[in-house]
Coordinates of C-alpha atoms and ligand atoms in Angstrom, one line a residue:
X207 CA 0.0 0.0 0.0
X208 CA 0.9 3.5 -1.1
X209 CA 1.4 5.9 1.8
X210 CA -0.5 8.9 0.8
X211 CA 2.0 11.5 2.4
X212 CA 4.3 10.7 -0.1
X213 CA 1.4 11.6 -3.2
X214 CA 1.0 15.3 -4.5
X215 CA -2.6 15.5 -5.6
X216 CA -3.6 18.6 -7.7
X217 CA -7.1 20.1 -6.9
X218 CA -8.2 22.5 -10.0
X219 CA -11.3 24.3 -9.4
X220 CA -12.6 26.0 -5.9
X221 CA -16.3 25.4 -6.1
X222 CA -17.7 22.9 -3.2
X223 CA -16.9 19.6 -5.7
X224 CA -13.2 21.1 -5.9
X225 CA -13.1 22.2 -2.2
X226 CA -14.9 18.9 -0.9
X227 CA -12.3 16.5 -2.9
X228 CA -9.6 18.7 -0.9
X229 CA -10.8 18.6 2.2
X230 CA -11.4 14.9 1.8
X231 CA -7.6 14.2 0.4
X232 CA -6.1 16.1 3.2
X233 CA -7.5 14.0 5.7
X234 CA -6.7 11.0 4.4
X235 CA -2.9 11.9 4.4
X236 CA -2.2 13.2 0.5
X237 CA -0.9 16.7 0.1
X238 CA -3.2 18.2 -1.5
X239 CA -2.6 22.0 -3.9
X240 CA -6.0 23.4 -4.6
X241 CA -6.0 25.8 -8.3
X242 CA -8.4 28.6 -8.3
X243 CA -8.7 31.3 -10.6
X244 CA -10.6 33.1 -9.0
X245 CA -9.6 35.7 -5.8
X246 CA -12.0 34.0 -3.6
X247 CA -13.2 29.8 -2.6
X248 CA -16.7 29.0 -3.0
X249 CA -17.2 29.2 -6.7
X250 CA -21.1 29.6 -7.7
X251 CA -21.9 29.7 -4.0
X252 CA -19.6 32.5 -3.0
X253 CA -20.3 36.3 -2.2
X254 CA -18.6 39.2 -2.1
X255 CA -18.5 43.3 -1.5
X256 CA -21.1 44.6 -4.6
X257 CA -19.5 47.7 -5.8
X258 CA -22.8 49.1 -6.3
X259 CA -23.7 49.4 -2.8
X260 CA -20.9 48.7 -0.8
X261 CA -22.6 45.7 1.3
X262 CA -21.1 41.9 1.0
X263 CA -23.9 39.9 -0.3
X264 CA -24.2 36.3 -1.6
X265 CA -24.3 35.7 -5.1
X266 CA -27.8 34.4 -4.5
X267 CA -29.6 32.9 -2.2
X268 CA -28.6 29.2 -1.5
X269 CA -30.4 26.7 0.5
X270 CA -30.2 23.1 1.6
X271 CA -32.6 20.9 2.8
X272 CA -32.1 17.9 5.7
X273 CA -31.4 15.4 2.9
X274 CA -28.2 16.9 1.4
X275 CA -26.3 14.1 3.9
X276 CA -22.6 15.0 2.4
X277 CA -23.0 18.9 2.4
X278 CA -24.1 18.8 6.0
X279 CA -20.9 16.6 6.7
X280 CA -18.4 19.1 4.9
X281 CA -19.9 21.8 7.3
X282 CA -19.5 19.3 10.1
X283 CA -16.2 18.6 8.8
X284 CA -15.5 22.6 9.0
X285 CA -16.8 23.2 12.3
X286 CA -19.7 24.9 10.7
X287 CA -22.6 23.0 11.7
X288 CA -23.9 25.6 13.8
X289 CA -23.7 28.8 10.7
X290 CA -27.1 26.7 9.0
X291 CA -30.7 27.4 10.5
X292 CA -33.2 25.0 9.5
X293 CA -36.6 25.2 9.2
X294 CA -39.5 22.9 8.9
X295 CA -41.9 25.3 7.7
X296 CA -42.9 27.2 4.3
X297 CA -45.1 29.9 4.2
X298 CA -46.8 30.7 0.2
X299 CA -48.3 34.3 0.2
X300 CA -51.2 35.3 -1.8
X301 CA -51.1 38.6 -4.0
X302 CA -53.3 40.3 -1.0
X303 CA -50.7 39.4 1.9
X304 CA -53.0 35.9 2.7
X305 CA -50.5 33.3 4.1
X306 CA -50.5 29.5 3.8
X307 CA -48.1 27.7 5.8
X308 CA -46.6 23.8 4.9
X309 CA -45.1 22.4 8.0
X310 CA -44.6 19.0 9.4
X311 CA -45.8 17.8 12.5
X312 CA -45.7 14.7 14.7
X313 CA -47.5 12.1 12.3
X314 CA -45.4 9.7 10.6
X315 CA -43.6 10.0 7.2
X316 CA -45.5 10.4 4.5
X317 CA -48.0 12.1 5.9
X318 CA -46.7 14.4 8.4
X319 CA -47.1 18.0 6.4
X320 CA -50.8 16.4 5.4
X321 CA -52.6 18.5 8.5
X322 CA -51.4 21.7 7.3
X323 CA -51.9 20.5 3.2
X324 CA -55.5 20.2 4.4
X325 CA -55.8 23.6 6.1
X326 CA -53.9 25.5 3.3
X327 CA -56.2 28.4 1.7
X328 CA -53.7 28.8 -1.6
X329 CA -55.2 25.5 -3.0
X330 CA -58.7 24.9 -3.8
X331 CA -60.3 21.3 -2.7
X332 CA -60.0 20.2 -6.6
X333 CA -56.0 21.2 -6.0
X334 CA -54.8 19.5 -3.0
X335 CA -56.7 16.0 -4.3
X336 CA -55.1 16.4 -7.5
X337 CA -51.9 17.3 -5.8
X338 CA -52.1 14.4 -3.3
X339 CA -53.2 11.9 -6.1
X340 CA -49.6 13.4 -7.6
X341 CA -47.2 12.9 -4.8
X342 CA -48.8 9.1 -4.0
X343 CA -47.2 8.1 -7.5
X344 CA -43.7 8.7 -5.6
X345 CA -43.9 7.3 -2.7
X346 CA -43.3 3.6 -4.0
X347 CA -40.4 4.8 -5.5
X348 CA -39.0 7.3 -8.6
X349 CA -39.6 6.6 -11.7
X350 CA -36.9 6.3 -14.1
X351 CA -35.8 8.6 -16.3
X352 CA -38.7 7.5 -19.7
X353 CA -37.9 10.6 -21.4
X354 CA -40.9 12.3 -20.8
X355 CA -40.8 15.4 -19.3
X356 CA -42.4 16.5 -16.0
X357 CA -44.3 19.3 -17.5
X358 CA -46.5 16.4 -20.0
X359 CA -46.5 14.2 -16.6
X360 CA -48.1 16.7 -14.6
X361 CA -50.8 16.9 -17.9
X362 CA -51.2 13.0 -18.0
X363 CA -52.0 13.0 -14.4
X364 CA -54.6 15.5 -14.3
X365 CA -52.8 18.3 -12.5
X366 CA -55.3 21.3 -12.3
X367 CA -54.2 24.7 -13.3
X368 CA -53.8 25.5 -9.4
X369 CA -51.9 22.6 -8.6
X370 CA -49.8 23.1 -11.0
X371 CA -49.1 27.1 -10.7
X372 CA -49.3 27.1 -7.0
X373 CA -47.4 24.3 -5.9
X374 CA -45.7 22.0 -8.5
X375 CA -44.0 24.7 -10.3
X376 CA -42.7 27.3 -7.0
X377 CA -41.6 23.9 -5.6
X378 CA -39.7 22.4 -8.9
X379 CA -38.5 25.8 -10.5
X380 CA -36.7 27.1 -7.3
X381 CA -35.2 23.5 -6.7
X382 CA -34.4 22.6 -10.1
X383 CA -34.3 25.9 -11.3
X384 CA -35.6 25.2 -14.9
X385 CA -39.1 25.1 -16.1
X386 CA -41.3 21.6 -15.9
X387 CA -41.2 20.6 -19.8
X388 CA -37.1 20.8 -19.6
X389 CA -37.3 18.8 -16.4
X390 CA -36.6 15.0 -16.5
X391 CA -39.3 13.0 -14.1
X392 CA -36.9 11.2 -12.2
X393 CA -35.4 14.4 -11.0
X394 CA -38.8 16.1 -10.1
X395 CA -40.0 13.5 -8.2
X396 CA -37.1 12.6 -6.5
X397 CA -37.5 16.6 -5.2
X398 CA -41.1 16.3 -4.0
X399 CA -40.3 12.5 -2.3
X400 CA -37.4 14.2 -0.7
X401 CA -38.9 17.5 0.2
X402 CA -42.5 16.1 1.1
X403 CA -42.9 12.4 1.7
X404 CA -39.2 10.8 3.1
X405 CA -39.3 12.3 6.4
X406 CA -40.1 15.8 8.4
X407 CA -36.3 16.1 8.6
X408 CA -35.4 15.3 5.0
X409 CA -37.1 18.0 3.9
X410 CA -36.2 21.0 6.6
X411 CA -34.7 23.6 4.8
X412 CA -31.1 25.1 5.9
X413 CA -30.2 28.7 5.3
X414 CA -27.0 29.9 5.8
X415 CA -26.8 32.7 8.5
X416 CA -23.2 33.5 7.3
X417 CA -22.4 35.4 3.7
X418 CA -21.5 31.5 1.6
X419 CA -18.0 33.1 1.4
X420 CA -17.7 32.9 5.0
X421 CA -18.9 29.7 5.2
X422 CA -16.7 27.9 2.4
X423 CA -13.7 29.9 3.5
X424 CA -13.4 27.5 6.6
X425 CA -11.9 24.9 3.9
X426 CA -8.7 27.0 2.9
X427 CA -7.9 26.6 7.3
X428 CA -9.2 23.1 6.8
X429 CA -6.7 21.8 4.0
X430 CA -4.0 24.4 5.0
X431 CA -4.0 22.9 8.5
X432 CA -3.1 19.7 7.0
X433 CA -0.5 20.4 5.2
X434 CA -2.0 21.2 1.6
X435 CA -2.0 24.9 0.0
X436 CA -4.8 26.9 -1.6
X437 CA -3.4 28.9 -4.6
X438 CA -5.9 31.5 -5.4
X439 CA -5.9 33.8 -8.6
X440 CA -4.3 30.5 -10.5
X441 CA -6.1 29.5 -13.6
X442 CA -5.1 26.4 -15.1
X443 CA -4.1 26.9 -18.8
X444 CA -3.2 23.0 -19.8
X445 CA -2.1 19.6 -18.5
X446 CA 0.8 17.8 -19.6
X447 CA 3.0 14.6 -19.1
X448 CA 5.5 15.0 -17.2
X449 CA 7.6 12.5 -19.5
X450 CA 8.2 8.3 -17.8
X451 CA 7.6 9.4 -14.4
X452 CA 4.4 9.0 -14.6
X453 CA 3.6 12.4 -13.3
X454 CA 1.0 15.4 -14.4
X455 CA 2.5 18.8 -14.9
X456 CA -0.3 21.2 -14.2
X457 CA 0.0 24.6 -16.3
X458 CA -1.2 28.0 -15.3
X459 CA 0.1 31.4 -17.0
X460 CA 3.3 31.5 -14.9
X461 CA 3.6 28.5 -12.7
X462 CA 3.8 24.7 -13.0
X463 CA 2.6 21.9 -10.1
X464 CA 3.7 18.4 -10.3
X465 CA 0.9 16.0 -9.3
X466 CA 0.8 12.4 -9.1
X467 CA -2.8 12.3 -9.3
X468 CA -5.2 15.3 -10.5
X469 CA -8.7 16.0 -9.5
X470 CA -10.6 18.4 -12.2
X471 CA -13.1 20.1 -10.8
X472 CA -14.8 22.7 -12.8
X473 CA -17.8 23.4 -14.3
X474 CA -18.9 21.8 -17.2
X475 CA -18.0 24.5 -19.7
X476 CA -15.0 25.0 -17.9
X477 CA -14.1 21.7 -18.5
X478 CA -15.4 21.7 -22.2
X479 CA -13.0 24.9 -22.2
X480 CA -10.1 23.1 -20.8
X481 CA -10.4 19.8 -22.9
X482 CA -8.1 20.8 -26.2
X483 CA -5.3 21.8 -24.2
X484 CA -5.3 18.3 -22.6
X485 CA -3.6 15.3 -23.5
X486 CA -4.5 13.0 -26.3
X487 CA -6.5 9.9 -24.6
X488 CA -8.7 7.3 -25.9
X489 CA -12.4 8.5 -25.0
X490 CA -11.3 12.3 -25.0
X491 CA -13.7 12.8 -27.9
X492 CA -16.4 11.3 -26.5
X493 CA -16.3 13.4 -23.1
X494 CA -16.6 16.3 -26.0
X495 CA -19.5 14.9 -26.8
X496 CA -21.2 14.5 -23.2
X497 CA -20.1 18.2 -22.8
X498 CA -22.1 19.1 -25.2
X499 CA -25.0 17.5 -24.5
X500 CA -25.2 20.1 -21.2
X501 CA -27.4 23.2 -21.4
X502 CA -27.6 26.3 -18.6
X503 CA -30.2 27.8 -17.3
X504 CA -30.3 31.3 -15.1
X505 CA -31.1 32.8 -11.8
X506 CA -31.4 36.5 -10.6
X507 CA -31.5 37.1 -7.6
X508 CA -32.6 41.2 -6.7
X509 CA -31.6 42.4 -3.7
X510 CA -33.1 45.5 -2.0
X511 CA -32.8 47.6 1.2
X512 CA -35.9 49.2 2.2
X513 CA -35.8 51.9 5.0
X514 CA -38.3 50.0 7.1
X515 CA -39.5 46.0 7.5
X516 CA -41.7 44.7 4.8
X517 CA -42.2 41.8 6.2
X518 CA -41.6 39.5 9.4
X519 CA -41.5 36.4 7.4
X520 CA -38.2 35.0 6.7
X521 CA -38.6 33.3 3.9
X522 CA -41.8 32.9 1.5
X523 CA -42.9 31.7 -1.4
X524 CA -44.9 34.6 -3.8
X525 CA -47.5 32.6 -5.6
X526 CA -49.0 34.3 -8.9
X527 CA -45.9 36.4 -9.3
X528 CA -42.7 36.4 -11.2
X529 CA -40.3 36.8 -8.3
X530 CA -40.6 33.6 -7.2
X531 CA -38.9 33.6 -3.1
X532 CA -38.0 36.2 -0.9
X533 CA -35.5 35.7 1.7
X534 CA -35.4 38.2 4.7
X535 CA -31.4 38.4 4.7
X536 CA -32.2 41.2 7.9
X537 CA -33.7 38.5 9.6
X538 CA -31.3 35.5 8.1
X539 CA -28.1 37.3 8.4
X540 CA -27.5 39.1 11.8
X541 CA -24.8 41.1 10.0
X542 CA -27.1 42.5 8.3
X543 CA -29.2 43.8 11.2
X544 CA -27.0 46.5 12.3
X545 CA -27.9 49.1 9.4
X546 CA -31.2 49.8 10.3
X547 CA -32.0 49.1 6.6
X548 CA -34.0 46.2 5.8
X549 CA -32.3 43.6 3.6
X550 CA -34.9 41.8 1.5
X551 CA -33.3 39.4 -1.4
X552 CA -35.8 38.2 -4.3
X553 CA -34.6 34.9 -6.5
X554 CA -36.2 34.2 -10.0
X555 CA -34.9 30.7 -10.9
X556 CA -35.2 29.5 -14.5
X557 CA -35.2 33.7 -15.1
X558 CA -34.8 33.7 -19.1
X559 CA -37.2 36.6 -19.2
X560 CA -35.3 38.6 -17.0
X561 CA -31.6 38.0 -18.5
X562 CA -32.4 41.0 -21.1
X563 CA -33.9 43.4 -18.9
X564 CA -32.2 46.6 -18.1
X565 CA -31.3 46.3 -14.0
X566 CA -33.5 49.4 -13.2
X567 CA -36.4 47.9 -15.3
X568 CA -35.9 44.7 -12.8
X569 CA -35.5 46.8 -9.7
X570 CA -39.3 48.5 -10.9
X571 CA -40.6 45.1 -11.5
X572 CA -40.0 43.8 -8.0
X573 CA -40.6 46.5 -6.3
X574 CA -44.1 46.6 -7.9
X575 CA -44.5 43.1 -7.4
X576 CA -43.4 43.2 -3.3
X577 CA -46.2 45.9 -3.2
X578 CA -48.8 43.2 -4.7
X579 CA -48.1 41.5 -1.3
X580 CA -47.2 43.2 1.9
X581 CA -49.3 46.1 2.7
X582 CA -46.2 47.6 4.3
X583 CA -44.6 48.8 1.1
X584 CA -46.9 51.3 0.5
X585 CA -45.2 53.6 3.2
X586 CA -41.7 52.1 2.7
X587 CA -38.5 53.9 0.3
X588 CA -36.2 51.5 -1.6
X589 CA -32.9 52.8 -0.3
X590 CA -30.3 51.1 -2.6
X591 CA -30.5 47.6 -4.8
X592 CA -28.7 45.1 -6.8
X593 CA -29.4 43.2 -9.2
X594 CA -27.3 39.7 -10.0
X595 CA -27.7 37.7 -13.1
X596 CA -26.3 34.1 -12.8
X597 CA -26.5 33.4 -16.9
X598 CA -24.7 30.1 -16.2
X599 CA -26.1 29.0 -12.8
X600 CA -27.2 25.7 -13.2
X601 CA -27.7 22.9 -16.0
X602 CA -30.9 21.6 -17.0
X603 CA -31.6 18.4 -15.6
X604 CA -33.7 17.3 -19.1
X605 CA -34.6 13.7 -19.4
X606 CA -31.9 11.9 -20.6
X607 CA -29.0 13.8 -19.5
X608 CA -28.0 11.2 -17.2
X609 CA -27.0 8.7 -19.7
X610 CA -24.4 11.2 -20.6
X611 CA -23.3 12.5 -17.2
X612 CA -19.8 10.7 -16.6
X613 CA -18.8 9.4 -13.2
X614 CA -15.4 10.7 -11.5
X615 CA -12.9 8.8 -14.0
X616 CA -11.5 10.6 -16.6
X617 CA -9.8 9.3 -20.5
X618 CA -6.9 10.0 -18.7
X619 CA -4.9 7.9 -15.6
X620 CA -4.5 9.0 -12.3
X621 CA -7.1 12.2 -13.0
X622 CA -10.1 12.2 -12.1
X623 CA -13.4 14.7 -12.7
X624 CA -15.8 16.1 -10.2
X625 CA -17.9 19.4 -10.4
X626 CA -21.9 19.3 -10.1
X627 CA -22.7 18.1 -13.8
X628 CA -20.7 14.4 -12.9
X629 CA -22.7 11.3 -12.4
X630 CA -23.8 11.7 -8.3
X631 CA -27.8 10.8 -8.4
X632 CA -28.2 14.4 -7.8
X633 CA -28.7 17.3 -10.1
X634 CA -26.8 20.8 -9.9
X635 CA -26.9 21.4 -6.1
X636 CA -24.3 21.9 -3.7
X637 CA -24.9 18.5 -2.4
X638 CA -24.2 17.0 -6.1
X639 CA -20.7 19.4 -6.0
X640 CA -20.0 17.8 -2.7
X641 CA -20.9 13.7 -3.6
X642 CA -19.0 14.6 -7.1
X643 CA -16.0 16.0 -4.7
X644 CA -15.9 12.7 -2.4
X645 CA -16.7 10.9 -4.8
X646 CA -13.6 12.2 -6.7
X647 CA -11.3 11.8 -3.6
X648 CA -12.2 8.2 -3.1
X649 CA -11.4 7.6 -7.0
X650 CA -7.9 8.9 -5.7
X651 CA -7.4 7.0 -2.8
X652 CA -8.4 3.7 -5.0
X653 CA -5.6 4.7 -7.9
X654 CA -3.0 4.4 -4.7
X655 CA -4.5 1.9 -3.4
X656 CA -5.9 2.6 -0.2
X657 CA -9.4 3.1 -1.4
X658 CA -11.7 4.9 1.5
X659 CA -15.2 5.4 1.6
X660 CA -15.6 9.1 2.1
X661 CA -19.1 9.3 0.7
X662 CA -22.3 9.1 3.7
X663 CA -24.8 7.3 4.1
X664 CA -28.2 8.9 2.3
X665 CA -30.9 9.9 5.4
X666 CA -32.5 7.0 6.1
X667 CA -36.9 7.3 5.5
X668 CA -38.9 7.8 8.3
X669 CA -42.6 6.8 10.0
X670 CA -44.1 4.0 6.9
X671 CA -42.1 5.7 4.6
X672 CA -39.8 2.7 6.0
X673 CA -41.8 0.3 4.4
X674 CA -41.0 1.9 0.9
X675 CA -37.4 1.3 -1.6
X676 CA -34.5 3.8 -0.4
Ligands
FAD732 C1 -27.5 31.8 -8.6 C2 -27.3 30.4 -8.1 C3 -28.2 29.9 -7.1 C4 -28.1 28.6 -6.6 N1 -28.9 28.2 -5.6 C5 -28.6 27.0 -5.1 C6 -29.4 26.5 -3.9 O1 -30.2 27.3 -3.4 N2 -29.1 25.3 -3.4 C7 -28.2 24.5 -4.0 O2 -27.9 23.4 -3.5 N3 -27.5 24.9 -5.1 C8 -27.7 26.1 -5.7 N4 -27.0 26.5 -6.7 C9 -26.1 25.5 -7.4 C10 -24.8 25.4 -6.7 O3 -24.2 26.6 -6.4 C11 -23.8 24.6 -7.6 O4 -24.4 23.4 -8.1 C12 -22.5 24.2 -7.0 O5 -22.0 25.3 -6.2 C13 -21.5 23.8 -8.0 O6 -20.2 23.6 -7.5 P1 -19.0 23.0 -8.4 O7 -17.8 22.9 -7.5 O8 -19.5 21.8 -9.1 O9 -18.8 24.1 -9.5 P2 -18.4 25.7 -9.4 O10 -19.0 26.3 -8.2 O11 -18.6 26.3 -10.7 O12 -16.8 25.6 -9.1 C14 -15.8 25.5 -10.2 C15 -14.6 26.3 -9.8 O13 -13.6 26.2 -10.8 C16 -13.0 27.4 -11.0 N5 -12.4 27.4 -12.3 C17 -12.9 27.4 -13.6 N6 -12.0 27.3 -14.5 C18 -10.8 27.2 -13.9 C19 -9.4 27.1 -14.3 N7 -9.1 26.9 -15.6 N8 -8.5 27.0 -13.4 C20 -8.7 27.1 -12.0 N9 -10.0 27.2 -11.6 C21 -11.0 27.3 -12.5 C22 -14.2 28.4 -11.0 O14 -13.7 29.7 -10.7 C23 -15.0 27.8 -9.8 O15 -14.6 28.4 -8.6 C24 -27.1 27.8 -7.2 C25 -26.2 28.3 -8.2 C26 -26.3 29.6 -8.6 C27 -25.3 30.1 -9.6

């Protein structure tokens, strides 16, 4: 067996699948260099100080819910636990101000959000028993991945416009971020069995209470504390042999790292970008081709600062309205507290509408649209805003993009992929950054042999839910 102190292991990329794989290596004993171009860690879950107004704010608005089993044990792994607030409750607001709360109480998986379903005002009678007669069809299990999409699903099985507007779609389009007809039905019902029927606690939702920045920082101390070394502001130009000793020389602008193993951990299109300056292999090609096959899809999230509260909510869903969530970051973020201003962010997933618009003509939009809803804005005075356009957030999850998602190994030897887009179970989420990342790390360890399982165990189900396939 190979001891792992003696192994160099390049990480390039410092999104959570990059920063996951590191964190993961260093424990185990390799020294670990983690590449990234950027001046900051995080990657699409980062923030920073908005030039516009001066305040540090997230790139958007990123949540987790009690499921995401791997995320939840990098935090614990960072001694972060404690910077996530959960919450078992959702609360969808009526144009009017008329709020409908979904929370779980003591009956057993699947039913225990079903008292609250029932006293919802949102949905009409027709609604929740079309919406009920919808979620039974996951609870055996998810259906694989036909090549139907969930938007002609949710017409095959009778969904009524209600149903549909008011819960599949804020549900699906803020988790999946992409509309139901690009949405495979695997994926969409493995978000409602997760979210609604698994367990109260698989389906808690975690917000951050620290700027994502903050949070995923903790891992440059983490890795640096073991040895390894975080290289910001390095892009990685190629990869080369590093002639018979079976070595990779990793290339930036001005700089070269010898690696005995390499872990590639960047987007998709960074990847697709990176692909020509890499080394001839068998199956090269055909990664270009499962590259291509990937498609993204946007999020904006608008951020404004009002010179009074709203709202007292913390988080809601706006039914019948093209903002789509609104986080309280004044409530969410206690740094945020001290201005006196209050801090209200709006995400639009799946936002291709938006994506032209002029910033002030999205600023007018909200703002209109918060007044639709909360009686308070008639006396409040936006004080400042910010608009952010994610034009490459996600990928679509469309059915049939898993027979072309690869897993962690690569066309070439001792490099291996990760990044969000790899083969995990999961679609784009942190928690599919973070399996891709361990699941990278363990490809690692096997190539030395001294394969480790890094990966956790999935949450088991709870109450009869038990009684159902994983
Ligand atoms: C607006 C928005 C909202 C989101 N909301 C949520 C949410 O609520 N919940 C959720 O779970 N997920 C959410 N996501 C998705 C989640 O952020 C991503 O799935 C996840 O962060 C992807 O991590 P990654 O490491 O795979 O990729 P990335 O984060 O893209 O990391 C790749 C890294 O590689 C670096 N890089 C690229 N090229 C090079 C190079 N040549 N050399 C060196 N470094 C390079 C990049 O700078 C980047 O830091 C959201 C994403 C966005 C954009």
């Amino acid at each position: 067996m190979t001891n792992p102190m003696q192994k160099n292991v390049v990480v390039v990329g410092g999104g959570l699948a990059g920063l996951s794989a590191a964190c993961a290596l260093s424990d185990a004993g390799y020294r670990v260099q983690l590449l990234e171009r950027r001046p900051y860690v995080g990657g699409r879950a980062s923030s920073y100080e908005h030039p516009g107004t001066g305040e540090v704010i997230d790139n958007c608005q990123h949540v987790l819910i009690g499921r995401c089993t791997n995320l939840i044990d990098l935090y614990a792994r960072l001694g972060v636990p404690n910077a996530i607030r959960w919450y078992n409750q959702f609360t969808f607001v009526e144009p009017g101000g008329r709020e409908s709360v979904l929370r779980s109480t003591g009956l057993p998986a699947p039913m225990h959000s079903s008292l609250s379903f029932l006293a919802a005002k949102c949905f009409t009678v027709a609604d929740k028993i079309a919406i009920a007669r919808g979620l039974l069809a996951f609870v055996w299990g998810l259906p694989p991945d036909s090549g139907e999409n969930f938007g002609a699903w949710l017409t095959r099985h009778g969904q009524t416009h209600g149903a549909i507007e008011r819960f599949w779609k804020p549900v699906l389009v803020s988790a999946l971020n992409e509309d139901p007809e690009r949405i495979s039905v695997h994926y969409a019902a493995k978000v409602f069995r997760e979210s609604f029927l698994s367990s109260a606690r698989a389906g808690e939702m975690g917000i951050p209470s620290i700027p994502l920045s903050e949070l995923y920082g903790h891992a440059i101390d983490y890795i640096t504390a073991r040895g390894g070394e975080v290289r910001l502001r390095t892009s990685v130009e190629s990869i080369a042999c590093s002639g018979t000793e079976n070595r990779w020389r990793v290339l930036s602008a001005d700089e070269t790292f010898d690696a005995d193993a390499v872990v590639l951990a960047l987007p998709f299109e960074g990847m697709a970008r990176l692909l020509p300056q890499m080394p001839d292999a068998p199956g090269k090609e055909t990664l270009g081709a499962k590259l291509a096959a990937f498609e993204h899809s946007p999020i904006t999230g608008i951020h404004l600062w009002f010179d009074r509260e709203i709202t007292p909510l913390e988080h809601a869903v706006l039914l019948d309205s093209p903002v789509q969530w609104l986080f309280n970051k004044s409530a969410l973020q206690p740094e945020h507290r001290a201005s006196g201003e209050h801090y209200i962010e709006l995400v639009v997933s799946a936002s291709r509408a938006l994506v032209p618009m002029q910033r002030q003509e999205i600023v007018d939009l909200a703002v209109a649209e918060l007044g639709r809803f909360f009686p308070a804005m008639r006396e409040a005075t936006l004080v400042k805003a910010a608009v952010v356009k994610e034009v490459r957030a996600t990928y679509s999850v469309r059915p049939g993009l898993d027979a072309v998602r690869p897993g962690a190994e690569s066309p070439w030897p001792r490099m291996v992929l990760a990044g969000d887009w790899t083969a995990t179970g999961w679609p784009a989420t942190m928690e599919g950054a973070v399996r891709s990342g361990y699941q990278a790390a363990e490809a690692v360890t096997a190539i030395f042999g001294a394969r480790r399982r890094i990966r956790v165990e999935d949450l088991p189900h709870g109450g009869l839910m038990k009684l159902t396939p994983a």
